[in-house]
Amino acid sequence: TIYIALRMDRKPFNDVRVRRALNMAIDKAALLKAFDGGHGELLNAFYPPYNKSVHTPLNKLPPTAKDLFIYNPDKAKKLLVEAGYPNGFSFKCTLAGEEAWRTDYMAMIAAMLAKVGVTMEIELTDYPTGMSRMTKKTHENAYFIPNPHAAPLVQIRKLFLTGQPWNASMMSDPYVDKTWNMLYSNPQLTQQQLDAEFKKLGVYIIE
């Protein structure tokens, strides 16, 4: 799984309309075709498709979440106008690792964002430097992050709980924190109950 984490603790990404706009401005199907021969998964974040007890397929997501995976630059522009960025904006994204595919991948995304008036400047670092900045929270407003799959309890804590080192988006959501802590600390919950709650939590985070 790879994605770009947008820092929710800083402008402009503290506005959900901006985050949604950038999602809609990126042609994810074109990225899959260019780098995975069209065989990858558009929705592979934090819960892998083979873990059916917690993964929600793209076609089963609510409309507000499904919209994020549909290439729609016109709607992206409208959202940016609503958020107060009619002329777009510029931001930096830390890219840790110098493999050619990473830089090519990010260049393709930058070109897509430029079409809606958003300039993404890529800050290229070696892997240890980039990781150090991310875990110390001194990275730029965005961070390109590859992330291996893990058990739902680990994955949610690692990527989305307040104050966690790998929480590159700086997400701090009371509902997510409270729900995770409840699931972690309640030994009475069955596996089926845990899976159902993690499934709901996954959809909530996507939205």
Short mmCIF file of N, CA and C in Angstrom, two decimals, residues 20-191:
data_model
loop_
_atom_site.label_atom_id
_atom_site.label_comp_id
_atom_site.label_asym_id
_atom_site.label_seq_id
_atom_site.Cartn_x
_atom_site.Cartn_y
_atom_site.Cartn_z
N ARG A 20 -10.42 16.30 0.05
CA ARG A 20 -11.29 15.62 -0.91
C ARG A 20 -10.97 16.08 -2.33
N ALA A 21 -10.70 17.36 -2.49
CA ALA A 21 -10.39 17.90 -3.82
C ALA A 21 -9.15 17.23 -4.41
N LEU A 22 -8.11 17.09 -3.60
CA LEU A 22 -6.89 16.47 -4.12
C LEU A 22 -7.12 15.00 -4.48
N ASN A 23 -7.93 14.32 -3.70
CA ASN A 23 -8.27 12.94 -4.05
C ASN A 23 -8.94 12.87 -5.41
N MET A 24 -9.89 13.77 -5.65
CA MET A 24 -10.63 13.74 -6.91
C MET A 24 -9.79 14.21 -8.09
N ALA A 25 -8.73 14.96 -7.81
CA ALA A 25 -7.88 15.49 -8.88
C ALA A 25 -6.86 14.46 -9.37
N ILE A 26 -6.74 13.35 -8.67
CA ILE A 26 -5.75 12.32 -9.03
C ILE A 26 -6.45 11.15 -9.72
N ASP A 27 -6.00 10.86 -10.92
CA ASP A 27 -6.55 9.76 -11.70
C ASP A 27 -5.88 8.46 -11.25
N LYS A 28 -6.47 7.82 -10.27
CA LYS A 28 -5.86 6.63 -9.67
C LYS A 28 -5.82 5.45 -10.63
N ALA A 29 -6.83 5.35 -11.50
CA ALA A 29 -6.83 4.27 -12.49
C ALA A 29 -5.66 4.43 -13.45
N ALA A 30 -5.35 5.66 -13.81
CA ALA A 30 -4.21 5.90 -14.70
C ALA A 30 -2.89 5.54 -14.02
N LEU A 31 -2.80 5.81 -12.73
CA LEU A 31 -1.61 5.43 -11.98
C LEU A 31 -1.44 3.91 -11.94
N LEU A 32 -2.54 3.22 -11.70
CA LEU A 32 -2.49 1.76 -11.69
C LEU A 32 -2.02 1.21 -13.03
N LYS A 33 -2.56 1.79 -14.09
CA LYS A 33 -2.21 1.32 -15.43
C LYS A 33 -0.73 1.56 -15.73
N ALA A 34 -0.24 2.73 -15.29
CA ALA A 34 1.14 3.11 -15.59
C ALA A 34 2.16 2.33 -14.78
N PHE A 35 1.83 1.99 -13.54
CA PHE A 35 2.84 1.40 -12.65
C PHE A 35 2.56 -0.04 -12.24
N ASP A 36 1.32 -0.50 -12.40
CA ASP A 36 1.01 -1.87 -12.00
C ASP A 36 0.35 -2.66 -13.13
N GLY A 37 0.41 -2.12 -14.33
CA GLY A 37 -0.20 -2.81 -15.45
C GLY A 37 -1.70 -2.95 -15.34
N GLY A 38 -2.31 -2.12 -14.51
CA GLY A 38 -3.75 -2.17 -14.32
C GLY A 38 -4.22 -3.27 -13.40
N HIS A 39 -3.29 -3.94 -12.73
CA HIS A 39 -3.65 -5.11 -11.92
C HIS A 39 -3.70 -4.83 -10.42
N GLY A 40 -3.43 -3.60 -10.01
CA GLY A 40 -3.45 -3.29 -8.59
C GLY A 40 -4.86 -3.04 -8.08
N GLU A 41 -4.94 -2.58 -6.85
CA GLU A 41 -6.22 -2.28 -6.21
C GLU A 41 -6.31 -0.78 -5.94
N LEU A 42 -7.43 -0.17 -6.36
CA LEU A 42 -7.63 1.25 -6.07
C LEU A 42 -7.77 1.47 -4.57
N LEU A 43 -8.46 0.57 -3.92
CA LEU A 43 -8.67 0.68 -2.47
C LEU A 43 -7.96 -0.48 -1.79
N ASN A 44 -6.77 -0.20 -1.30
CA ASN A 44 -5.97 -1.23 -0.65
C ASN A 44 -5.40 -0.70 0.67
N ALA A 45 -5.95 0.42 1.11
CA ALA A 45 -5.38 1.12 2.26
C ALA A 45 -5.77 0.47 3.58
N PHE A 46 -4.80 0.28 4.38
CA PHE A 46 -4.82 -0.25 5.75
C PHE A 46 -5.53 -1.58 5.96
N TYR A 47 -6.60 -1.89 5.21
CA TYR A 47 -7.18 -3.23 5.26
C TYR A 47 -7.06 -3.85 3.87
N PRO A 48 -6.33 -4.95 3.71
CA PRO A 48 -6.19 -5.56 2.39
C PRO A 48 -7.49 -6.25 1.95
N PRO A 49 -7.75 -6.29 0.64
CA PRO A 49 -9.00 -6.90 0.14
C PRO A 49 -9.19 -8.35 0.57
N TYR A 50 -8.10 -9.07 0.79
CA TYR A 50 -8.28 -10.48 1.17
C TYR A 50 -8.78 -10.63 2.60
N ASN A 51 -8.70 -9.58 3.42
CA ASN A 51 -9.24 -9.63 4.77
C ASN A 51 -10.69 -9.17 4.74
N LYS A 52 -11.54 -10.04 4.23
CA LYS A 52 -12.92 -9.67 3.92
C LYS A 52 -13.75 -9.31 5.15
N SER A 53 -13.32 -9.76 6.32
CA SER A 53 -14.10 -9.47 7.53
C SER A 53 -14.02 -8.01 7.94
N VAL A 54 -13.00 -7.29 7.48
CA VAL A 54 -12.86 -5.87 7.84
C VAL A 54 -12.79 -4.95 6.62
N HIS A 55 -12.43 -5.49 5.47
CA HIS A 55 -12.29 -4.67 4.26
C HIS A 55 -13.65 -4.40 3.62
N THR A 56 -13.90 -3.15 3.25
CA THR A 56 -15.11 -2.80 2.51
C THR A 56 -14.73 -2.54 1.06
N PRO A 57 -15.24 -3.32 0.12
CA PRO A 57 -14.90 -3.11 -1.29
C PRO A 57 -15.34 -1.73 -1.76
N LEU A 58 -14.65 -1.24 -2.77
CA LEU A 58 -14.92 0.10 -3.29
C LEU A 58 -16.39 0.27 -3.68
N ASN A 59 -16.97 -0.74 -4.30
CA ASN A 59 -18.36 -0.61 -4.75
C ASN A 59 -19.37 -0.69 -3.62
N LYS A 60 -18.90 -1.01 -2.40
CA LYS A 60 -19.79 -1.08 -1.24
C LYS A 60 -19.66 0.14 -0.33
N LEU A 61 -18.77 1.04 -0.67
CA LEU A 61 -18.60 2.24 0.15
C LEU A 61 -19.78 3.18 0.00
N PRO A 62 -20.07 4.01 1.00
CA PRO A 62 -21.10 5.03 0.84
C PRO A 62 -20.68 6.03 -0.23
N PRO A 63 -21.63 6.71 -0.86
CA PRO A 63 -21.31 7.61 -1.98
C PRO A 63 -20.24 8.66 -1.65
N THR A 64 -20.27 9.21 -0.43
CA THR A 64 -19.29 10.25 -0.09
C THR A 64 -17.87 9.71 -0.06
N ALA A 65 -17.73 8.43 0.26
CA ALA A 65 -16.40 7.80 0.24
C ALA A 65 -16.04 7.34 -1.16
N LYS A 66 -17.00 6.80 -1.88
CA LYS A 66 -16.75 6.29 -3.23
C LYS A 66 -16.30 7.41 -4.16
N ASP A 67 -16.84 8.62 -3.95
CA ASP A 67 -16.48 9.78 -4.77
C ASP A 67 -14.98 10.05 -4.78
N LEU A 68 -14.31 9.70 -3.69
CA LEU A 68 -12.88 10.00 -3.56
C LEU A 68 -12.03 9.18 -4.52
N PHE A 69 -12.59 8.12 -5.07
CA PHE A 69 -11.84 7.25 -5.96
C PHE A 69 -12.21 7.45 -7.43
N ILE A 70 -13.07 8.44 -7.67
CA ILE A 70 -13.50 8.75 -9.04
C ILE A 70 -12.77 10.01 -9.51
N TYR A 71 -12.08 9.91 -10.61
CA TYR A 71 -11.35 11.06 -11.16
C TYR A 71 -12.34 12.12 -11.61
N ASN A 72 -12.31 13.27 -10.96
CA ASN A 72 -13.27 14.33 -11.24
C ASN A 72 -12.62 15.69 -11.00
N PRO A 73 -11.76 16.14 -11.93
CA PRO A 73 -11.06 17.41 -11.73
C PRO A 73 -11.98 18.62 -11.65
N ASP A 74 -13.13 18.56 -12.32
CA ASP A 74 -14.07 19.69 -12.25
C ASP A 74 -14.63 19.85 -10.84
N LYS A 75 -15.00 18.74 -10.24
CA LYS A 75 -15.51 18.79 -8.86
C LYS A 75 -14.40 19.20 -7.90
N ALA A 76 -13.18 18.76 -8.21
CA ALA A 76 -12.04 19.14 -7.37
C ALA A 76 -11.87 20.66 -7.38
N LYS A 77 -11.97 21.27 -8.53
CA LYS A 77 -11.84 22.73 -8.64
C LYS A 77 -12.94 23.43 -7.85
N LYS A 78 -14.15 22.92 -7.92
CA LYS A 78 -15.27 23.53 -7.19
C LYS A 78 -15.04 23.46 -5.68
N LEU A 79 -14.54 22.34 -5.21
CA LEU A 79 -14.26 22.20 -3.78
C LEU A 79 -13.16 23.16 -3.35
N LEU A 80 -12.15 23.35 -4.19
CA LEU A 80 -11.08 24.29 -3.86
C LEU A 80 -11.61 25.73 -3.78
N VAL A 81 -12.53 26.07 -4.67
CA VAL A 81 -13.15 27.40 -4.62
C VAL A 81 -13.93 27.56 -3.32
N GLU A 82 -14.72 26.54 -2.96
CA GLU A 82 -15.50 26.57 -1.72
C GLU A 82 -14.60 26.73 -0.50
N ALA A 83 -13.44 26.12 -0.56
CA ALA A 83 -12.51 26.16 0.58
C ALA A 83 -11.69 27.44 0.62
N GLY A 84 -11.86 28.32 -0.40
CA GLY A 84 -11.15 29.59 -0.41
C GLY A 84 -9.86 29.59 -1.20
N TYR A 85 -9.73 28.62 -2.12
CA TYR A 85 -8.52 28.53 -2.94
C TYR A 85 -8.89 28.52 -4.42
N PRO A 86 -9.51 29.61 -4.90
CA PRO A 86 -9.93 29.64 -6.31
C PRO A 86 -8.76 29.58 -7.29
N ASN A 87 -7.61 30.01 -6.84
CA ASN A 87 -6.42 29.98 -7.69
C ASN A 87 -5.46 28.85 -7.31
N GLY A 88 -5.96 27.92 -6.52
CA GLY A 88 -5.13 26.81 -6.09
C GLY A 88 -4.14 27.22 -5.02
N PHE A 89 -3.11 26.44 -4.82
CA PHE A 89 -2.09 26.72 -3.81
C PHE A 89 -0.88 25.84 -4.11
N SER A 90 0.19 26.04 -3.35
CA SER A 90 1.39 25.23 -3.49
C SER A 90 1.69 24.54 -2.16
N PHE A 91 2.28 23.37 -2.23
CA PHE A 91 2.71 22.69 -1.02
C PHE A 91 3.89 21.78 -1.34
N LYS A 92 4.60 21.39 -0.29
CA LYS A 92 5.73 20.48 -0.44
C LYS A 92 5.35 19.09 0.08
N CYS A 93 5.88 18.09 -0.59
CA CYS A 93 5.66 16.71 -0.17
C CYS A 93 7.01 16.03 -0.02
N THR A 94 7.25 15.48 1.15
CA THR A 94 8.49 14.75 1.40
C THR A 94 8.42 13.37 0.76
N LEU A 95 9.43 13.03 -0.02
CA LEU A 95 9.54 11.72 -0.64
C LEU A 95 10.84 11.08 -0.17
N ALA A 96 10.70 10.08 0.68
CA ALA A 96 11.88 9.42 1.24
C ALA A 96 12.21 8.18 0.42
N GLY A 97 13.37 8.18 -0.19
CA GLY A 97 13.77 7.06 -1.04
C GLY A 97 13.97 7.53 -2.46
N GLU A 98 15.03 7.06 -3.08
CA GLU A 98 15.40 7.60 -4.38
C GLU A 98 15.18 6.62 -5.53
N GLU A 99 14.39 5.57 -5.32
CA GLU A 99 14.10 4.65 -6.41
C GLU A 99 13.38 5.39 -7.54
N ALA A 100 13.71 5.03 -8.76
CA ALA A 100 13.16 5.74 -9.92
C ALA A 100 11.64 5.69 -9.96
N TRP A 101 11.06 4.54 -9.59
CA TRP A 101 9.60 4.45 -9.68
C TRP A 101 8.91 5.44 -8.75
N ARG A 102 9.52 5.72 -7.59
CA ARG A 102 8.91 6.66 -6.66
C ARG A 102 8.87 8.07 -7.25
N THR A 103 9.98 8.50 -7.81
CA THR A 103 10.01 9.85 -8.38
C THR A 103 9.11 9.96 -9.61
N ASP A 104 9.08 8.91 -10.42
CA ASP A 104 8.19 8.92 -11.59
C ASP A 104 6.72 8.95 -11.17
N TYR A 105 6.40 8.19 -10.14
CA TYR A 105 5.03 8.12 -9.62
C TYR A 105 4.59 9.49 -9.12
N MET A 106 5.45 10.12 -8.34
CA MET A 106 5.12 11.43 -7.79
C MET A 106 5.06 12.51 -8.86
N ALA A 107 5.90 12.40 -9.88
CA ALA A 107 5.85 13.37 -10.98
C ALA A 107 4.52 13.28 -11.72
N MET A 108 4.01 12.08 -11.87
CA MET A 108 2.72 11.90 -12.53
C MET A 108 1.59 12.50 -11.70
N ILE A 109 1.65 12.33 -10.39
CA ILE A 109 0.65 12.93 -9.51
C ILE A 109 0.74 14.45 -9.55
N ALA A 110 1.95 14.98 -9.52
CA ALA A 110 2.14 16.43 -9.57
C ALA A 110 1.53 17.02 -10.84
N ALA A 111 1.67 16.32 -11.95
CA ALA A 111 1.10 16.81 -13.21
C ALA A 111 -0.43 16.82 -13.15
N MET A 112 -1.01 15.84 -12.50
CA MET A 112 -2.48 15.81 -12.35
C MET A 112 -2.97 16.95 -11.47
N LEU A 113 -2.27 17.18 -10.37
CA LEU A 113 -2.67 18.26 -9.46
C LEU A 113 -2.54 19.62 -10.12
N ALA A 114 -1.55 19.77 -10.98
CA ALA A 114 -1.34 21.05 -11.67
C ALA A 114 -2.56 21.42 -12.51
N LYS A 115 -3.29 20.43 -12.99
CA LYS A 115 -4.46 20.69 -13.83
C LYS A 115 -5.60 21.35 -13.06
N VAL A 116 -5.57 21.26 -11.72
CA VAL A 116 -6.59 21.93 -10.91
C VAL A 116 -5.99 23.13 -10.17
N GLY A 117 -4.79 23.53 -10.56
CA GLY A 117 -4.17 24.72 -10.00
C GLY A 117 -3.35 24.49 -8.76
N VAL A 118 -3.07 23.23 -8.43
CA VAL A 118 -2.30 22.92 -7.22
C VAL A 118 -0.88 22.50 -7.62
N THR A 119 0.09 23.17 -7.01
CA THR A 119 1.50 22.85 -7.29
C THR A 119 2.07 22.03 -6.15
N MET A 120 2.52 20.83 -6.47
CA MET A 120 3.16 19.98 -5.47
C MET A 120 4.65 19.95 -5.75
N GLU A 121 5.41 20.47 -4.80
CA GLU A 121 6.87 20.46 -4.91
C GLU A 121 7.39 19.24 -4.14
N ILE A 122 8.17 18.42 -4.80
CA ILE A 122 8.65 17.18 -4.19
C ILE A 122 9.99 17.42 -3.50
N GLU A 123 10.01 17.16 -2.19
CA GLU A 123 11.24 17.25 -1.41
C GLU A 123 11.83 15.85 -1.31
N LEU A 124 12.85 15.58 -2.10
CA LEU A 124 13.45 14.25 -2.15
C LEU A 124 14.54 14.11 -1.09
N THR A 125 14.42 13.07 -0.29
CA THR A 125 15.43 12.78 0.74
C THR A 125 15.81 11.30 0.65
N ASP A 126 16.91 10.93 1.28
CA ASP A 126 17.19 9.51 1.44
C ASP A 126 16.19 8.95 2.45
N TYR A 127 16.06 7.62 2.46
CA TYR A 127 15.03 7.00 3.28
C TYR A 127 15.19 7.29 4.78
N PRO A 128 16.39 7.12 5.35
CA PRO A 128 16.54 7.38 6.80
C PRO A 128 16.19 8.82 7.19
N THR A 129 16.59 9.79 6.35
CA THR A 129 16.30 11.20 6.66
C THR A 129 14.80 11.46 6.63
N GLY A 130 14.15 10.96 5.58
CA GLY A 130 12.71 11.18 5.46
C GLY A 130 11.94 10.53 6.59
N MET A 131 12.32 9.30 6.94
CA MET A 131 11.65 8.61 8.03
C MET A 131 11.86 9.33 9.36
N SER A 132 13.06 9.84 9.57
CA SER A 132 13.35 10.57 10.81
C SER A 132 12.47 11.81 10.92
N ARG A 133 12.33 12.53 9.82
CA ARG A 133 11.50 13.73 9.83
C ARG A 133 10.03 13.39 10.09
N MET A 134 9.58 12.29 9.47
CA MET A 134 8.18 11.91 9.64
C MET A 134 7.89 11.50 11.07
N THR A 135 8.74 10.68 11.67
CA THR A 135 8.48 10.22 13.03
C THR A 135 8.66 11.34 14.06
N LYS A 136 9.48 12.35 13.72
CA LYS A 136 9.64 13.50 14.61
C LYS A 136 8.65 14.61 14.30
N LYS A 137 7.85 14.40 13.26
CA LYS A 137 6.80 15.34 12.84
C LYS A 137 7.38 16.67 12.33
N THR A 138 8.54 16.59 11.69
CA THR A 138 9.12 17.79 11.07
C THR A 138 9.06 17.70 9.55
N HIS A 139 8.29 16.74 9.03
CA HIS A 139 8.14 16.59 7.58
C HIS A 139 7.26 17.70 7.02
N GLU A 140 7.25 17.81 5.70
CA GLU A 140 6.49 18.85 5.03
C GLU A 140 4.98 18.60 5.17
N ASN A 141 4.19 19.41 4.47
CA ASN A 141 2.73 19.31 4.59
C ASN A 141 2.17 18.00 4.06
N ALA A 142 3.00 17.26 3.33
CA ALA A 142 2.58 15.96 2.83
C ALA A 142 3.76 15.01 2.87
N TYR A 143 3.44 13.72 2.91
CA TYR A 143 4.50 12.71 3.00
C TYR A 143 4.08 11.48 2.21
N PHE A 144 4.92 11.08 1.27
CA PHE A 144 4.67 9.86 0.49
C PHE A 144 5.07 8.67 1.34
N ILE A 145 4.09 7.81 1.64
CA ILE A 145 4.35 6.75 2.62
C ILE A 145 3.95 5.38 2.09
N PRO A 146 4.91 4.47 1.98
CA PRO A 146 4.57 3.07 1.72
C PRO A 146 4.29 2.39 3.06
N ASN A 147 3.27 1.55 3.09
CA ASN A 147 2.90 0.95 4.37
C ASN A 147 2.48 -0.50 4.19
N PRO A 148 3.18 -1.43 4.83
CA PRO A 148 2.78 -2.84 4.74
C PRO A 148 1.51 -3.09 5.55
N HIS A 149 0.77 -4.10 5.17
CA HIS A 149 -0.45 -4.43 5.89
C HIS A 149 -0.12 -5.05 7.25
N ALA A 150 -1.05 -4.89 8.18
CA ALA A 150 -0.91 -5.47 9.51
C ALA A 150 -2.31 -5.74 10.05
N ALA A 151 -2.38 -6.35 11.21
CA ALA A 151 -3.68 -6.60 11.83
C ALA A 151 -4.40 -5.27 12.06
N PRO A 152 -5.74 -5.25 11.96
CA PRO A 152 -6.49 -4.00 12.10
C PRO A 152 -6.15 -3.20 13.36
N LEU A 153 -6.01 -3.89 14.49
CA LEU A 153 -5.69 -3.20 15.74
C LEU A 153 -4.37 -2.44 15.62
N VAL A 154 -3.39 -3.07 15.00
CA VAL A 154 -2.07 -2.44 14.82
C VAL A 154 -2.14 -1.34 13.78
N GLN A 155 -2.81 -1.62 12.69
CA GLN A 155 -2.84 -0.68 11.57
C GLN A 155 -3.49 0.65 11.95
N ILE A 156 -4.62 0.59 12.61
CA ILE A 156 -5.33 1.82 13.01
C ILE A 156 -4.50 2.60 14.02
N ARG A 157 -3.95 1.90 15.00
CA ARG A 157 -3.11 2.59 15.99
C ARG A 157 -1.92 3.27 15.32
N LYS A 158 -1.24 2.53 14.49
CA LYS A 158 -0.01 2.99 13.87
C LYS A 158 -0.22 4.23 12.99
N LEU A 159 -1.28 4.22 12.19
CA LEU A 159 -1.45 5.25 11.17
C LEU A 159 -2.37 6.40 11.56
N PHE A 160 -3.28 6.17 12.51
CA PHE A 160 -4.34 7.17 12.72
C PHE A 160 -4.56 7.63 14.15
N LEU A 161 -3.96 6.97 15.13
CA LEU A 161 -4.18 7.42 16.50
C LEU A 161 -3.34 8.66 16.81
N THR A 162 -3.90 9.53 17.61
CA THR A 162 -3.24 10.78 17.98
C THR A 162 -1.86 10.51 18.58
N GLY A 163 -0.85 11.19 18.04
CA GLY A 163 0.48 11.15 18.62
C GLY A 163 1.34 9.97 18.23
N GLN A 164 0.84 9.06 17.39
CA GLN A 164 1.63 7.90 17.01
C GLN A 164 2.73 8.28 16.02
N PRO A 165 3.93 7.69 16.12
CA PRO A 165 5.06 8.08 15.26
C PRO A 165 4.77 7.96 13.77
N TRP A 166 4.01 6.92 13.35
CA TRP A 166 3.75 6.71 11.93
C TRP A 166 2.50 7.43 11.43
N ASN A 167 1.90 8.23 12.29
CA ASN A 167 0.71 9.00 11.90
C ASN A 167 1.17 10.24 11.12
N ALA A 168 1.55 10.03 9.85
CA ALA A 168 2.12 11.11 9.04
C ALA A 168 1.11 12.18 8.69
N SER A 169 -0.18 11.84 8.70
CA SER A 169 -1.22 12.82 8.40
C SER A 169 -1.58 13.66 9.62
N MET A 170 -1.00 13.32 10.77
CA MET A 170 -1.26 14.03 12.02
C MET A 170 -2.75 14.03 12.37
N MET A 171 -3.40 12.94 12.03
CA MET A 171 -4.81 12.81 12.34
C MET A 171 -4.99 12.78 13.85
N SER A 172 -6.00 13.50 14.32
CA SER A 172 -6.32 13.51 15.74
C SER A 172 -7.84 13.61 15.85
N ASP A 173 -8.46 12.46 15.85
CA ASP A 173 -9.92 12.38 15.80
C ASP A 173 -10.44 11.69 17.07
N PRO A 174 -11.24 12.38 17.88
CA PRO A 174 -11.72 11.80 19.14
C PRO A 174 -12.47 10.49 18.96
N TYR A 175 -13.25 10.39 17.89
CA TYR A 175 -14.01 9.16 17.65
C TYR A 175 -13.08 7.98 17.37
N VAL A 176 -12.07 8.22 16.53
CA VAL A 176 -11.11 7.15 16.19
C VAL A 176 -10.35 6.72 17.44
N ASP A 177 -9.85 7.70 18.20
CA ASP A 177 -9.09 7.39 19.42
C ASP A 177 -9.95 6.62 20.43
N LYS A 178 -11.15 7.11 20.65
CA LYS A 178 -12.04 6.48 21.64
C LYS A 178 -12.43 5.07 21.22
N THR A 179 -12.77 4.91 19.93
CA THR A 179 -13.18 3.59 19.45
C THR A 179 -12.04 2.59 19.52
N TRP A 180 -10.85 3.00 19.11
CA TRP A 180 -9.70 2.09 19.15
C TRP A 180 -9.42 1.66 20.60
N ASN A 181 -9.43 2.61 21.50
CA ASN A 181 -9.15 2.28 22.91
C ASN A 181 -10.20 1.35 23.49
N MET A 182 -11.44 1.53 23.08
CA MET A 182 -12.51 0.64 23.54
C MET A 182 -12.29 -0.77 23.02
N LEU A 183 -11.93 -0.90 21.73
CA LEU A 183 -11.71 -2.21 21.14
C LEU A 183 -10.48 -2.90 21.74
N TYR A 184 -9.48 -2.10 22.05
CA TYR A 184 -8.24 -2.64 22.61
C TYR A 184 -8.41 -3.14 24.04
N SER A 185 -9.26 -2.44 24.79
CA SER A 185 -9.32 -2.69 26.24
C SER A 185 -10.49 -3.57 26.68
N ASN A 186 -11.36 -3.94 25.74
CA ASN A 186 -12.55 -4.71 26.11
C ASN A 186 -12.36 -6.20 25.78
N PRO A 187 -12.01 -7.02 26.76
CA PRO A 187 -11.76 -8.44 26.49
C PRO A 187 -13.03 -9.24 26.24
N GLN A 188 -14.20 -8.62 26.46
CA GLN A 188 -15.46 -9.34 26.29
C GLN A 188 -15.90 -9.41 24.82
N LEU A 189 -15.28 -8.61 23.97
CA LEU A 189 -15.70 -8.58 22.57
C LEU A 189 -15.26 -9.84 21.83
N THR A 190 -16.17 -10.40 21.05
CA THR A 190 -15.83 -11.55 20.22
C THR A 190 -15.07 -11.06 18.98
N GLN A 191 -14.44 -11.98 18.26
CA GLN A 191 -13.73 -11.62 17.04
C GLN A 191 -14.69 -11.02 16.01
#
